[in-house]
């Protein structure tokens, strides 16, 4: 194994080791969930060196500097607050979902008016109208971190792949028998996954538009779907009150996780992290879009 570089992860705190093995680039994550401002970083690095062969003596200083930077970030007070920046009258019917590209320079909005629109965030101008669905555009996503493609999922039972720059439709993914309500790209932007009210998930090839796998196992509607950070697993959340984990390469169902949070509903949104942690998010639907920006404030809390 040959270490290529270290990557710092601020939340949840940790470092990522990028290394080469058998001519293939791989990554290994070291979680530092117990890191606080009182942690002795040099003792922690010594412990990591004992357990991780990629952290050699020559890399100790580099790792120490990274952890000190991470520790400093964790102990810094939050000096930002959100302020209402602008309201855009974007669609003639209610907005269903919105998403930023990685840099935040563009965002997209889906609507009951059957379109998805691409926007310049800073100029607040409309760049493209992605028109082609025959029913509500309910789910939208960029292929972050690249941001050059967009996928939309619709109540017309199809998903579409678009060019961010030109607005051209590359593919229409057909195969679901009910409304598509969640879409996502894998990290390398080679696959798209869709979840539907027909209780199934599907995996599609970005280059060819072909269906690669059907994820069958839920007994009710799939309303959330995500790839893992390595792209080798998919997690789906359903109205049947369960979460299923799938193998991307084979489409095989790996395990089911009962939805244990004490909530009257089913999982509404998922993000797969190490140890298969999940988080729940919600979205309020209304026609105008409100853009907020962060502004610095002083120690008394004044903006």
mmCIF file of C-alpha atoms in Angstrom, residues 40-225:
data_model
loop_
_atom_site.group_PDB
_atom_site.id
_atom_site.type_symbol
_atom_site.label_atom_id
_atom_site.label_comp_id
_atom_site.label_asym_id
_atom_site.label_seq_id
_atom_site.Cartn_x
_atom_site.Cartn_y
_atom_site.Cartn_z
ATOM 1 C CA UNK A 40 -4.180 15.906 23.479
ATOM 2 C CA UNK A 41 -3.609 15.750 19.732
ATOM 3 C CA UNK A 42 -0.064 14.372 19.956
ATOM 4 C CA UNK A 43 -1.172 11.456 22.143
ATOM 5 C CA UNK A 44 -4.043 10.798 19.744
ATOM 6 C CA UNK A 45 -1.664 10.746 16.761
ATOM 7 C CA UNK A 46 0.580 8.288 18.600
ATOM 8 C CA UNK A 47 -2.425 5.991 19.124
ATOM 9 C CA UNK A 48 -3.385 6.279 15.464
ATOM 10 C CA UNK A 49 0.149 5.451 14.397
ATOM 11 C CA UNK A 50 0.033 2.272 16.476
ATOM 12 C CA UNK A 51 -3.178 1.052 14.823
ATOM 13 C CA UNK A 52 -2.831 2.395 11.259
ATOM 14 C CA UNK A 53 0.172 1.232 9.168
ATOM 15 C CA UNK A 54 -0.346 3.996 6.588
ATOM 16 C CA UNK A 55 0.512 6.599 9.232
ATOM 17 C CA UNK A 56 4.283 6.193 9.284
ATOM 18 C CA UNK A 57 6.824 8.150 11.323
ATOM 19 C CA UNK A 58 7.413 10.498 8.383
ATOM 20 C CA UNK A 59 3.687 11.372 8.315
ATOM 21 C CA UNK A 60 3.271 12.112 12.041
ATOM 22 C CA UNK A 61 3.883 15.864 11.732
ATOM 23 C CA UNK A 62 1.441 16.154 8.832
ATOM 24 C CA UNK A 63 -1.287 14.255 10.691
ATOM 25 C CA UNK A 64 -0.671 16.329 13.832
ATOM 26 C CA UNK A 65 -1.138 19.571 11.884
ATOM 27 C CA UNK A 66 -4.347 18.266 10.324
ATOM 28 C CA UNK A 67 -5.793 17.266 13.690
ATOM 29 C CA UNK A 68 -4.823 20.600 15.254
ATOM 30 C CA UNK A 69 -6.625 22.340 12.397
ATOM 31 C CA UNK A 70 -9.665 20.119 12.917
ATOM 32 C CA UNK A 71 -9.578 20.708 16.676
ATOM 33 C CA UNK A 72 -9.386 24.466 16.140
ATOM 34 C CA UNK A 73 -12.389 24.357 13.822
ATOM 35 C CA UNK A 74 -14.442 22.337 16.294
ATOM 36 C CA UNK A 75 -13.706 24.742 19.140
ATOM 37 C CA UNK A 76 -14.419 27.905 17.128
ATOM 38 C CA UNK A 77 -17.677 29.639 18.093
ATOM 39 C CA UNK A 78 -20.418 29.802 15.501
ATOM 40 C CA UNK A 79 -20.211 33.320 14.113
ATOM 41 C CA UNK A 80 -22.810 33.012 11.392
ATOM 42 C CA UNK A 81 -26.528 33.406 11.184
ATOM 43 C CA UNK A 82 -29.008 33.131 8.338
ATOM 44 C CA UNK A 83 -30.629 36.232 6.943
ATOM 45 C CA UNK A 84 -33.319 36.456 4.292
ATOM 46 C CA UNK A 85 -31.553 37.452 1.078
ATOM 47 C CA UNK A 86 -34.031 37.288 -1.765
ATOM 48 C CA UNK A 87 -37.347 35.775 -2.886
ATOM 49 C CA UNK A 88 -37.687 34.416 -6.409
ATOM 50 C CA UNK A 89 -41.045 33.886 -8.079
ATOM 51 C CA UNK A 90 -39.880 30.783 -9.859
ATOM 52 C CA UNK A 91 -42.861 28.709 -10.930
ATOM 53 C CA UNK A 92 -46.563 29.180 -11.579
ATOM 54 C CA UNK A 93 -47.402 26.171 -9.374
ATOM 55 C CA UNK A 94 -45.971 24.917 -6.044
ATOM 56 C CA UNK A 95 -42.280 24.059 -5.771
ATOM 57 C CA UNK A 96 -41.650 20.443 -4.798
ATOM 58 C CA UNK A 97 -37.877 20.180 -4.295
ATOM 59 C CA UNK A 98 -34.705 22.225 -4.655
ATOM 60 C CA UNK A 99 -30.978 21.417 -4.762
ATOM 61 C CA UNK A 100 -27.645 23.306 -4.964
ATOM 62 C CA UNK A 101 -24.601 22.303 -6.952
ATOM 63 C CA UNK A 102 -21.480 21.806 -4.831
ATOM 64 C CA UNK A 103 -20.173 25.367 -5.118
ATOM 65 C CA UNK A 104 -23.594 26.926 -4.567
ATOM 66 C CA UNK A 105 -23.284 28.921 -7.782
ATOM 67 C CA UNK A 106 -26.378 27.250 -9.238
ATOM 68 C CA UNK A 107 -29.522 25.635 -7.905
ATOM 69 C CA UNK A 108 -32.455 23.773 -9.406
ATOM 70 C CA UNK A 109 -36.138 23.727 -8.560
ATOM 71 C CA UNK A 110 -38.823 21.167 -9.406
ATOM 72 C CA UNK A 111 -42.487 22.037 -9.581
ATOM 73 C CA UNK A 112 -46.057 20.952 -10.044
ATOM 74 C CA UNK A 113 -45.902 22.878 -13.332
ATOM 75 C CA UNK A 114 -44.049 19.826 -14.791
ATOM 76 C CA UNK A 115 -40.722 21.604 -15.195
ATOM 77 C CA UNK A 116 -37.349 21.835 -13.498
ATOM 78 C CA UNK A 117 -35.541 25.169 -13.678
ATOM 79 C CA UNK A 118 -31.824 25.899 -13.403
ATOM 80 C CA UNK A 119 -30.883 29.166 -11.652
ATOM 81 C CA UNK A 120 -27.814 31.340 -11.212
ATOM 82 C CA UNK A 121 -27.706 31.836 -7.441
ATOM 83 C CA UNK A 122 -25.853 35.148 -7.326
ATOM 84 C CA UNK A 123 -27.625 36.849 -10.233
ATOM 85 C CA UNK A 124 -30.989 35.217 -9.396
ATOM 86 C CA UNK A 125 -31.526 34.607 -13.093
ATOM 87 C CA UNK A 126 -33.109 31.642 -14.830
ATOM 88 C CA UNK A 127 -30.574 29.715 -16.919
ATOM 89 C CA UNK A 128 -32.655 26.843 -18.328
ATOM 90 C CA UNK A 129 -36.125 25.360 -18.224
ATOM 91 C CA UNK A 130 -35.942 21.566 -18.280
ATOM 92 C CA UNK A 131 -39.238 20.818 -19.994
ATOM 93 C CA UNK A 132 -40.311 17.320 -21.031
ATOM 94 C CA UNK A 133 -42.083 15.599 -18.153
ATOM 95 C CA UNK A 134 -45.819 15.021 -18.473
ATOM 96 C CA UNK A 135 -46.616 15.340 -14.779
ATOM 97 C CA UNK A 136 -45.275 16.847 -11.559
ATOM 98 C CA UNK A 137 -41.464 17.067 -11.276
ATOM 99 C CA UNK A 138 -41.078 15.905 -7.701
ATOM 100 C CA UNK A 139 -37.397 14.957 -7.215
ATOM 101 C CA UNK A 140 -34.296 16.816 -8.437
ATOM 102 C CA UNK A 141 -30.543 16.333 -7.922
ATOM 103 C CA UNK A 142 -27.159 17.488 -9.217
ATOM 104 C CA UNK A 143 -24.332 15.001 -9.796
ATOM 105 C CA UNK A 144 -22.178 16.668 -7.133
ATOM 106 C CA UNK A 145 -19.316 17.332 -6.876
ATOM 107 C CA UNK A 146 -19.157 17.643 -10.687
ATOM 108 C CA UNK A 147 -22.408 19.535 -11.190
ATOM 109 C CA UNK A 148 -22.546 19.058 -14.963
ATOM 110 C CA UNK A 149 -25.611 16.804 -14.936
ATOM 111 C CA UNK A 150 -29.073 16.894 -13.374
ATOM 112 C CA UNK A 151 -31.573 14.106 -12.770
ATOM 113 C CA UNK A 152 -35.299 14.691 -12.334
ATOM 114 C CA UNK A 153 -37.987 12.285 -11.142
ATOM 115 C CA UNK A 154 -41.630 12.757 -11.986
ATOM 116 C CA UNK A 155 -45.145 11.608 -11.239
ATOM 117 C CA UNK A 156 -45.225 10.565 -14.930
ATOM 118 C CA UNK A 157 -43.247 7.472 -13.769
ATOM 119 C CA UNK A 158 -40.060 8.478 -15.577
ATOM 120 C CA UNK A 159 -36.762 10.080 -14.630
ATOM 121 C CA UNK A 160 -34.705 12.224 -16.980
ATOM 122 C CA UNK A 161 -30.990 13.007 -17.213
ATOM 123 C CA UNK A 162 -30.083 16.546 -18.317
ATOM 124 C CA UNK A 163 -27.036 18.664 -19.166
ATOM 125 C CA UNK A 164 -26.568 21.502 -16.691
ATOM 126 C CA UNK A 165 -24.826 23.711 -19.264
ATOM 127 C CA UNK A 166 -27.157 23.297 -22.235
ATOM 128 C CA UNK A 167 -30.405 21.991 -20.725
ATOM 129 C CA UNK A 168 -30.337 19.081 -23.180
ATOM 130 C CA UNK A 169 -32.038 15.833 -22.149
ATOM 131 C CA UNK A 170 -29.597 12.923 -22.450
ATOM 132 C CA UNK A 171 -31.850 10.032 -21.397
ATOM 133 C CA UNK A 172 -35.347 9.229 -20.208
ATOM 134 C CA UNK A 173 -35.349 6.367 -17.695
ATOM 135 C CA UNK A 174 -38.485 4.245 -18.100
ATOM 136 C CA UNK A 175 -39.401 1.220 -16.003
ATOM 137 C CA UNK A 176 -41.266 2.308 -12.882
ATOM 138 C CA UNK A 177 -45.011 1.692 -12.742
ATOM 139 C CA UNK A 178 -45.841 4.521 -10.312
ATOM 140 C CA UNK A 179 -44.650 8.001 -9.359
ATOM 141 C CA UNK A 180 -40.891 8.566 -8.877
ATOM 142 C CA UNK A 181 -40.348 10.536 -5.679
ATOM 143 C CA UNK A 182 -36.579 10.338 -5.007
ATOM 144 C CA UNK A 183 -33.442 10.383 -7.164
ATOM 145 C CA UNK A 184 -29.698 10.448 -6.552
ATOM 146 C CA UNK A 185 -26.310 10.019 -8.270
ATOM 147 C CA UNK A 186 -23.493 7.800 -7.059
ATOM 148 C CA UNK A 187 -20.318 9.697 -6.036
ATOM 149 C CA UNK A 188 -18.518 9.051 -9.340
ATOM 150 C CA UNK A 189 -21.567 10.118 -11.384
ATOM 151 C CA UNK A 190 -21.729 6.874 -13.346
ATOM 152 C CA UNK A 191 -25.042 5.655 -11.905
ATOM 153 C CA UNK A 192 -28.435 7.104 -11.019
ATOM 154 C CA UNK A 193 -30.773 5.538 -8.471
ATOM 155 C CA UNK A 194 -34.519 6.197 -8.363
ATOM 156 C CA UNK A 195 -37.173 5.347 -5.791
ATOM 157 C CA UNK A 196 -40.857 5.045 -6.543
ATOM 158 C CA UNK A 197 -44.326 4.636 -5.125
ATOM 159 C CA UNK A 198 -44.336 1.228 -6.859
ATOM 160 C CA UNK A 199 -42.250 -0.051 -3.846
ATOM 161 C CA UNK A 200 -39.126 -0.522 -5.989
ATOM 162 C CA UNK A 201 -35.818 1.215 -6.506
ATOM 163 C CA UNK A 202 -33.931 1.110 -9.779
ATOM 164 C CA UNK A 203 -30.313 1.739 -10.775
ATOM 165 C CA UNK A 204 -29.506 3.270 -14.169
ATOM 166 C CA UNK A 205 -26.308 3.714 -16.182
ATOM 167 C CA UNK A 206 -25.552 7.390 -16.845
ATOM 168 C CA UNK A 207 -23.604 6.781 -20.061
ATOM 169 C CA UNK A 208 -26.018 4.446 -21.843
ATOM 170 C CA UNK A 209 -29.303 5.108 -20.022
ATOM 171 C CA UNK A 210 -29.761 1.366 -19.477
ATOM 172 C CA UNK A 211 -31.423 -0.111 -16.398
ATOM 173 C CA UNK A 212 -28.761 -1.893 -14.337
ATOM 174 C CA UNK A 213 -30.744 -3.307 -11.399
ATOM 175 C CA UNK A 214 -34.148 -3.378 -9.723
ATOM 176 C CA UNK A 215 -34.237 -3.188 -5.935
ATOM 177 C CA UNK A 216 -37.197 -5.269 -4.746
ATOM 178 C CA UNK A 217 -37.866 -5.948 -1.076
ATOM 179 C CA UNK A 218 -39.984 -3.160 0.380
ATOM 180 C CA UNK A 219 -43.696 -3.737 0.908
ATOM 181 C CA UNK A 220 -44.679 -0.086 0.560
ATOM 182 C CA UNK A 221 -43.603 3.057 -1.269
ATOM 183 C CA UNK A 222 -39.885 4.015 -1.378
ATOM 184 C CA UNK A 223 -39.638 7.682 -0.515
ATOM 185 C CA UNK A 224 -35.888 8.148 0.043
ATOM 186 C CA UNK A 225 -32.759 6.726 -1.587
#
